[in-house]
Coordinates of C-alpha atoms in Angstrom, one line a residue:
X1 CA 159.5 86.9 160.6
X2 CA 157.0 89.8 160.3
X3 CA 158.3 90.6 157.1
X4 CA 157.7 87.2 156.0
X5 CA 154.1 86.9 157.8
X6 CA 152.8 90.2 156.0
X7 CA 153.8 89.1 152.6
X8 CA 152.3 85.7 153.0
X9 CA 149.3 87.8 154.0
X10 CA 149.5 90.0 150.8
X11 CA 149.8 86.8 148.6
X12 CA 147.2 84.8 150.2
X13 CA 144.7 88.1 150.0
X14 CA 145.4 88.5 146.5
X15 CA 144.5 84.9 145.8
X16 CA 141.4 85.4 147.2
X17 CA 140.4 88.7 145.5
X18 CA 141.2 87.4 142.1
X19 CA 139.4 84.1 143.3
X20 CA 136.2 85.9 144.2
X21 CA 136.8 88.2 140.8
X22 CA 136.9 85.3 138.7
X23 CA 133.7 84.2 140.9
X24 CA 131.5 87.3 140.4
X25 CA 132.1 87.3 136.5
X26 CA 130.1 84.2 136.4
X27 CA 127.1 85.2 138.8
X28 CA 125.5 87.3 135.7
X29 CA 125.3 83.5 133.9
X30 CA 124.5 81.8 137.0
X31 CA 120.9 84.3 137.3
X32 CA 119.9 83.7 134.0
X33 CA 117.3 81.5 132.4
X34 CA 117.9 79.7 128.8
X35 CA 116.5 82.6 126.9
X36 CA 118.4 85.1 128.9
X37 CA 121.3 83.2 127.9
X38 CA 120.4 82.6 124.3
X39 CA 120.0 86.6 124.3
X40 CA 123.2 87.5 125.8
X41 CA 125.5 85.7 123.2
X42 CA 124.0 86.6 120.5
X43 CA 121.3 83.6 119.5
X44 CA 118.1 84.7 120.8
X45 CA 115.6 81.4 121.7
X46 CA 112.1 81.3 120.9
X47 CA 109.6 79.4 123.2
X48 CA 107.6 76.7 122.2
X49 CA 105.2 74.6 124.4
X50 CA 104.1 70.7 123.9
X51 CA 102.0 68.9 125.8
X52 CA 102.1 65.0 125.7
X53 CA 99.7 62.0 125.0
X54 CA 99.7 61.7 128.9
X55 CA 99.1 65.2 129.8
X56 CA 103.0 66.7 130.6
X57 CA 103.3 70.0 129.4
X58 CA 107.0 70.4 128.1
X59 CA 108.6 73.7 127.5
X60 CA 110.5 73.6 124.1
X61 CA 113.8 76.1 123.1
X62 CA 114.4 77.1 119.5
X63 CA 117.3 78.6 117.9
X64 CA 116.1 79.5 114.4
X65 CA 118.4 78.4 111.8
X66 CA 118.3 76.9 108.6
X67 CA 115.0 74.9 108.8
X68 CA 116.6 72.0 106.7
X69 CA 118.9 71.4 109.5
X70 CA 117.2 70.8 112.7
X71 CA 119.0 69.5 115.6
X72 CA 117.7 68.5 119.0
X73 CA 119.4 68.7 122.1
X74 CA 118.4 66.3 125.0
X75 CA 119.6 66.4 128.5
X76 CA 120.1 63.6 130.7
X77 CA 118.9 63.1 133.9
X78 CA 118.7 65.9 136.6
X79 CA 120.5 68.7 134.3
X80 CA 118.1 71.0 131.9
X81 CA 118.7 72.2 128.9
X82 CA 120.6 74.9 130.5
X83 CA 123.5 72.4 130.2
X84 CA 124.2 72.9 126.7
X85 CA 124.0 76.8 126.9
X86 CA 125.5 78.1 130.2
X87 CA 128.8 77.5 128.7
X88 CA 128.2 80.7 126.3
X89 CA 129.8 80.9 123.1
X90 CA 131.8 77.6 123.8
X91 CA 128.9 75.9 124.3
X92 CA 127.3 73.5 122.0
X93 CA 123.9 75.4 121.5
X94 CA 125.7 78.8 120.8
X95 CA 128.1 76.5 118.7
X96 CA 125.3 75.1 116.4
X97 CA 123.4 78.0 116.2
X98 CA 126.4 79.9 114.7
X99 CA 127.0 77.6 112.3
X100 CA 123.1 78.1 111.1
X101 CA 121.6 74.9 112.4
X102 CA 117.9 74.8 113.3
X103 CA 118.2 74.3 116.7
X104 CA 116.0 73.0 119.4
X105 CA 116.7 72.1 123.1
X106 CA 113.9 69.7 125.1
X107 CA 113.2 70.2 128.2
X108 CA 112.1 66.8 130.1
X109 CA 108.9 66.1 132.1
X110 CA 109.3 67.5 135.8
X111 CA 112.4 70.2 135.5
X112 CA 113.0 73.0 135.8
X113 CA 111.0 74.4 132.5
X114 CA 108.6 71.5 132.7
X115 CA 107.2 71.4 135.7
X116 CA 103.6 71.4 134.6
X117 CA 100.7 68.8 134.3
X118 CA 96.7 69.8 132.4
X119 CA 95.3 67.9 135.4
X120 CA 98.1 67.2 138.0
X121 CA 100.0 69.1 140.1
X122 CA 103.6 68.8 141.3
X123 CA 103.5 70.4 144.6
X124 CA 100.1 69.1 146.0
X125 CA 99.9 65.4 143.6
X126 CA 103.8 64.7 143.7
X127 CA 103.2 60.6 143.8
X128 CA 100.6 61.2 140.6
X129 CA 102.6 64.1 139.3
X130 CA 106.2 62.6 139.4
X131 CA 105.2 58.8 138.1
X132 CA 107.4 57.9 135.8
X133 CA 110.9 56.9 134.7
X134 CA 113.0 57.1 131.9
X135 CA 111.0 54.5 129.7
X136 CA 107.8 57.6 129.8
X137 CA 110.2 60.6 129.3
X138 CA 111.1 58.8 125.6
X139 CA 107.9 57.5 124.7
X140 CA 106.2 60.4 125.2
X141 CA 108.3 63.6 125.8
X142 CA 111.1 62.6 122.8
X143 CA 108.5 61.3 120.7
X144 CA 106.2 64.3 121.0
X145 CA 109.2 66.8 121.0
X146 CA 110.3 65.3 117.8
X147 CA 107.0 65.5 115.9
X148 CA 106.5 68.8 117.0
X149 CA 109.8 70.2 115.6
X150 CA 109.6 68.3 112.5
X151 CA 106.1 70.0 112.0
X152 CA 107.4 73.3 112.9
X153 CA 110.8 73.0 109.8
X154 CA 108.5 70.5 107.7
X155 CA 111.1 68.0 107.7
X156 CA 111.1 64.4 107.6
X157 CA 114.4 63.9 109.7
X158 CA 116.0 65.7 112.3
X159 CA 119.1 65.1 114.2
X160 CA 119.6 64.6 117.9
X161 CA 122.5 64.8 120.2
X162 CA 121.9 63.2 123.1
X163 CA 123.8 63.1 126.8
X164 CA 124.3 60.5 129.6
X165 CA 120.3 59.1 130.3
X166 CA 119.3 61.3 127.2
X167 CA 120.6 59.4 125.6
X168 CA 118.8 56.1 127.1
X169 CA 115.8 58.0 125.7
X170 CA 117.0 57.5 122.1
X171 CA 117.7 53.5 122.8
X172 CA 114.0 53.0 124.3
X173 CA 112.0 55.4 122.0
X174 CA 113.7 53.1 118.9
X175 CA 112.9 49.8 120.5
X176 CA 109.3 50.6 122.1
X177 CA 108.6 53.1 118.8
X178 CA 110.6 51.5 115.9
X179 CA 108.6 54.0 113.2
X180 CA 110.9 57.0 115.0
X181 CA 113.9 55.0 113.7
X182 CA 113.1 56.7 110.5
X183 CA 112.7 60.2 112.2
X184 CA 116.3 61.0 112.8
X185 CA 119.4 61.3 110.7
X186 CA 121.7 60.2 113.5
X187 CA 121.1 59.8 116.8
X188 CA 124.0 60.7 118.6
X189 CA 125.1 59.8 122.4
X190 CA 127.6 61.5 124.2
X191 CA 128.9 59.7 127.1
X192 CA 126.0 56.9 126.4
X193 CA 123.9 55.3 128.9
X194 CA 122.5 52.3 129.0
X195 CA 124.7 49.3 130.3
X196 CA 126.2 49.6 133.9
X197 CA 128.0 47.1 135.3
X198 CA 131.5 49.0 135.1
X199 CA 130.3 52.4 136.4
X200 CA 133.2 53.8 138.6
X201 CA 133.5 56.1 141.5
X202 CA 130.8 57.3 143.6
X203 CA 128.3 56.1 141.5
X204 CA 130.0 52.5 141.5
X205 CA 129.4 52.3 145.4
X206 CA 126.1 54.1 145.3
X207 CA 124.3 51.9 142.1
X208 CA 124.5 48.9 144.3
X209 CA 122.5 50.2 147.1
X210 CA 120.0 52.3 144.7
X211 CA 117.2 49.9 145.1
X212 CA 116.9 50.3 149.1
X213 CA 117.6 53.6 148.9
X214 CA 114.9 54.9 146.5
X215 CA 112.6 52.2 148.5
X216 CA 113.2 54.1 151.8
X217 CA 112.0 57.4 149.9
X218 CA 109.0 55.5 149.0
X219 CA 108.5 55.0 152.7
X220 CA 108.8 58.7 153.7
X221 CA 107.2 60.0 150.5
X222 CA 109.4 61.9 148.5
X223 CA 109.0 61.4 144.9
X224 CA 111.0 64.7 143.5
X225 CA 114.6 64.5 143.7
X226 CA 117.5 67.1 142.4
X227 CA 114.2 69.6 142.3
X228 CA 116.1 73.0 141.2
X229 CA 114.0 74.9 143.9
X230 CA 114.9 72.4 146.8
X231 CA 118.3 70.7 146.0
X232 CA 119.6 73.4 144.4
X233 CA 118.6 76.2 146.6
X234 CA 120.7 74.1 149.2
X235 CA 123.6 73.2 146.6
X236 CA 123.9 77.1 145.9
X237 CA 124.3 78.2 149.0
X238 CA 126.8 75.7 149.9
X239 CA 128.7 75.6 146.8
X240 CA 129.3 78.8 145.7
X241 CA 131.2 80.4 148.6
X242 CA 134.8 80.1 146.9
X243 CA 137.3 78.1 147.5
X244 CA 135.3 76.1 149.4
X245 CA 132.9 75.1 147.2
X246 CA 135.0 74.3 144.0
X247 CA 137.1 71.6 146.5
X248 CA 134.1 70.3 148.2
X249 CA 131.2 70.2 145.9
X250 CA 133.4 69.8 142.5
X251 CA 136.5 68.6 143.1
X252 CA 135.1 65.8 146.6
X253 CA 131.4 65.2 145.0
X254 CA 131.2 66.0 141.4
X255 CA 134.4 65.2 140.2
X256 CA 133.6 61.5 142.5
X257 CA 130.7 60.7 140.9
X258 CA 131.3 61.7 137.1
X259 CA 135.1 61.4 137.0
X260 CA 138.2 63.7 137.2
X261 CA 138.7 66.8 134.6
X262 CA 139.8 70.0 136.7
X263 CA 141.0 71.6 133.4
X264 CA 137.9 70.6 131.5
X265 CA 135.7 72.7 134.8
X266 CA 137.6 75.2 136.5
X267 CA 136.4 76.9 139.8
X268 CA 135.4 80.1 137.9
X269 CA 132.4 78.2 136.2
X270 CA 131.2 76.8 139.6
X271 CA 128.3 79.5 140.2
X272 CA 127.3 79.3 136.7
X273 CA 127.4 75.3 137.1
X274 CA 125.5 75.5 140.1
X275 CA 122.9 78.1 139.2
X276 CA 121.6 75.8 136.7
X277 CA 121.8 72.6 138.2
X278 CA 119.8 70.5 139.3
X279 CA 116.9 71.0 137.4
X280 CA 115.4 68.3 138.7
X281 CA 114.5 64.2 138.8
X282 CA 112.2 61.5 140.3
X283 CA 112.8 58.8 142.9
X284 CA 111.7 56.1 140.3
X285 CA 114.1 56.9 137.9
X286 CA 116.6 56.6 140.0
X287 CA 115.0 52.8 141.3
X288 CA 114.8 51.4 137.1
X289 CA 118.6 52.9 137.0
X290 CA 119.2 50.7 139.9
X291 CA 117.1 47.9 138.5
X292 CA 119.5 47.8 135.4
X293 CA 122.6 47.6 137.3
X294 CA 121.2 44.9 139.9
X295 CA 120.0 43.0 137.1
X296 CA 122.4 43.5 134.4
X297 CA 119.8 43.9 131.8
X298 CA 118.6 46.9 129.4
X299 CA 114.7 46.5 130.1
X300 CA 111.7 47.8 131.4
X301 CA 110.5 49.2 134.9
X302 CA 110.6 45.9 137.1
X303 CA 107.1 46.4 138.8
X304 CA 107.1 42.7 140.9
X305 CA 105.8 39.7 139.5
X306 CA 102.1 40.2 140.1
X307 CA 101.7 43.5 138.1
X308 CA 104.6 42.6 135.5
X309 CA 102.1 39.8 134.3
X310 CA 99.3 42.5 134.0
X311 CA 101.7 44.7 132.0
X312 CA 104.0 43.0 129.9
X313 CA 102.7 39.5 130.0
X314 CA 105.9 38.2 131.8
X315 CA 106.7 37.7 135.0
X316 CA 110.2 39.4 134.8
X317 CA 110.2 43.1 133.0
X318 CA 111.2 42.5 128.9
X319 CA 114.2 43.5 127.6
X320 CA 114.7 47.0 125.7
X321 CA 115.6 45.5 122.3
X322 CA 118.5 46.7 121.0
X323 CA 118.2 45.2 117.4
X324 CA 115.1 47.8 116.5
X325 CA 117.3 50.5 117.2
X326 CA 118.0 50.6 113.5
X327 CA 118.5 54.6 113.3
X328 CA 122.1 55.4 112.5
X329 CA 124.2 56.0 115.8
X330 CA 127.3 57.4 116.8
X331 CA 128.8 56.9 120.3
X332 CA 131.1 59.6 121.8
X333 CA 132.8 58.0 124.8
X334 CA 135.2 59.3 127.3
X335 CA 138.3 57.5 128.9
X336 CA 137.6 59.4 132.4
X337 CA 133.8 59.1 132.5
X338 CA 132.7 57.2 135.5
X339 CA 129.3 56.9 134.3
X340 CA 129.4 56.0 130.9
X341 CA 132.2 54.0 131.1
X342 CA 134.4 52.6 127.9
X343 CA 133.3 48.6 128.8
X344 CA 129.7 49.8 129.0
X345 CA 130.1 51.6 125.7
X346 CA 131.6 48.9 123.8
X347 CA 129.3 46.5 124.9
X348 CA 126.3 48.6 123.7
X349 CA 128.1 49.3 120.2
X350 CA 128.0 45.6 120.2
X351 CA 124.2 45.7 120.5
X352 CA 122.8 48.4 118.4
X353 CA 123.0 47.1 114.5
X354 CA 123.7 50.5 113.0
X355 CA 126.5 52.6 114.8
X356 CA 128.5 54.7 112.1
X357 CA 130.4 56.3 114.2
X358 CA 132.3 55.5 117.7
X359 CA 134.8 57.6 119.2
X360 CA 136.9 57.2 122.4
X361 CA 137.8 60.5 122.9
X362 CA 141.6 61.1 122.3
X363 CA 141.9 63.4 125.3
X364 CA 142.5 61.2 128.5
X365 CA 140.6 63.1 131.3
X366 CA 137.5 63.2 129.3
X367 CA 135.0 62.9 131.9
X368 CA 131.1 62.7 132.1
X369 CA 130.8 66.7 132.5
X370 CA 133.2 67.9 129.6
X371 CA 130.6 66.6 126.8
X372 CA 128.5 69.3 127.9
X373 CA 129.8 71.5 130.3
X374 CA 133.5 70.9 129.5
X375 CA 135.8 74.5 129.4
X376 CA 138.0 73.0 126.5
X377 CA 134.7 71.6 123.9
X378 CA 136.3 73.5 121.3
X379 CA 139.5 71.7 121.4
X380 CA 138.0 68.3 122.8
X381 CA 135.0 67.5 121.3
X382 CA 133.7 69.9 118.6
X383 CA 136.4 68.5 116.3
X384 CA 135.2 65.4 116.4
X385 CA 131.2 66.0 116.9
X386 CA 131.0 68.6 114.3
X387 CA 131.7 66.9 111.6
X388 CA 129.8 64.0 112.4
X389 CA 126.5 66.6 112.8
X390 CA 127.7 67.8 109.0
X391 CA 127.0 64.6 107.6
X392 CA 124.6 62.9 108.5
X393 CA 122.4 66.6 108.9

């Protein structure tokens, strides 16, 4: 019985050493920024700052590459661009740049990178400072991002990959700004977002309940959500004590909300994950998220009646329309995503009038995560992705 007791001990203790080894080796990537990234494997960024019509000052990463072949990377909501780096050399900024693209990562108004204002300030002006949903982030951040990189390779076309809400960013800028339609190659959306009426998991109970929810933090005045300092501080702490925080925080929450892959994010990567993310969000984007789902509808920020009229002219918010979207598209979808589900997807290919390209990934536990932060992108993704970049770039 001893006998038996102590070897249990020596296995179970050796589990947890190798655990925690496979841990640490990740901390290093969990601690560094973008650049320091970038630096370590081996595709140094440069820096680049824009400031928008309305005053956000975005910070802008650049790979330099073949300045006939620039590629912009935008994040979706609450990740940075961190998420298309802190995978290393299998991620897809490492990927591109190896492959001598030009390329450029955004940064959205209010993360991590762009937390700054010319007038406003995020700590002491949050309800000023942190005004705005997704329909401001494209028509402003993408469409100043864009002009500022096709300046910078004097191009007339660049091409974007897009994830999750980034890619709701491409589908307003084309309809509010048709003349960006002519800006970009191919916009492409992995796991696209902008129909939600079949989201699953977590998310599926949650988006019915969004509206009161972001009203109550209205009531207590809390306008920054995900915030890297805040949120993540917390998340970090919790989450990257191992096991523990691979079957709580990935395995419970993560894996809940944005659908099951534990190949595609292994427990190792859970420190790196988490030392990135969140970057950071707003209340309201989360309320015109809800306001789609409630409503079933693809349009603007629903405001109430009374200042609806003063805006748009209606009394209910106008529809986002789909048939200016006339850049060329391609839609990378996943069978496991919970967000950007397969019905969603094929309803929105039905509704943009130029998508060359739409792929259900072949791999079945394809989930939100593993277009960006997936372990096996090489094997899953970049096969198909690649050569899609190739020719429309």
């Amino acid at each position: 019985m001893y006998l038996r007791l102590l070897l249990f001990a020596v296995i179970a203790g050796d589990i947890f050493v190798h655990s925690q080894l496979s841990v640490l080796s990740g901390l290093e990537d969990a601690a560094l920024t973008y650049t320091g990234l970038a630096a370590k494997y081996g595709h140094p960024a440069t820096t680049y700052k824009v400031t928008t019509e309305d005053g956000y000052i975005l910070t802008l990463f650049r790979h330099p590459g073949n300045t006939s072949r620039p590629v912009l990377l935008v994040h979706g909501n609450t990740p940075t661009s961190d998420c298309f780096i802190d995978r290393g050399k299998g991620s897809l900024a490492i990927t591109l740049a190896g492959l001598g693209y030009d390329v450029w990562a955004i940064n959205i108004r209010g993360t991590r990178y762009s937390r700054s204002h010319v007038t406003l300030n995020p700590d002491t002006q949050p309800k000023q400072f942190f005004n705005y949903s997704f329909y401001e982030e494209a028509v402003y951040d993408l469409s100043a991002t864009i002009d500022r990189v096709l300046t910078e390779t004097a191009q007339k076309k660049l091409t974007v990959v897009s994830h999750s809400v980034g890619t709701t960013l491409l589908y307003v800028l084309g309809s509010e700004k048709p003349e960006y339609n002519d800006k970009i190659n191919v916009g492409i959306s992995l796991a696209p977002i902008a129909f939600l009426k079949n989201v699953r998991g977590y998310a599926g109970i949650i988006l019915p309940y969004l509206l009161e929810i972001t009203s109550l933090f209205a009531d207590l005045g809390i306008e920054e959500v995900f915030s890297y300092e805040k949120t993540g501080t917390l998340l970090r702490l919790i989450c990257d004590a191992q096991p523990f925080g691979y079957e709580v925080c990935v395995k419970i929450v993560l894996f809940g909300a944005l659908g099951v892959d534990s190949n595609g994010f292994e427990m190792a990567y859970t420190p790196t994950f988490f030392g990135h993310y969140p970057g950071g969000s707003t209340r309201k984007i989360f309320q015109h998220l809800g306001q789609v789902y409630k409503r079933d509808k693809f349009a603007n920020f629903d405001y109430g009646e009374d200042k609806n009229l003063q805006l748009y002219g209606t009394s209910e918010p106008p529809d986002f329309d789909l048939s200016k979207v006339t850049m060329k598209t391609a839609l990378f979808v996943g069978e496991e995503d919970y967000l950007g589900t397969v019905k969603d997807a094929e309803r929105l290919n039905q509704s943009l009038p130029n998508v060359v390209y739409y792929q259900v990934m072949p791999y079945k536990n394809f989930s939100h995560t593993d277009f960006v932060w997936g372990r096996q992108m090489a094997q899953n993704l970049f096969p198909y992705l690649l050569p899609v970049i190739d020719k429309y770039t």
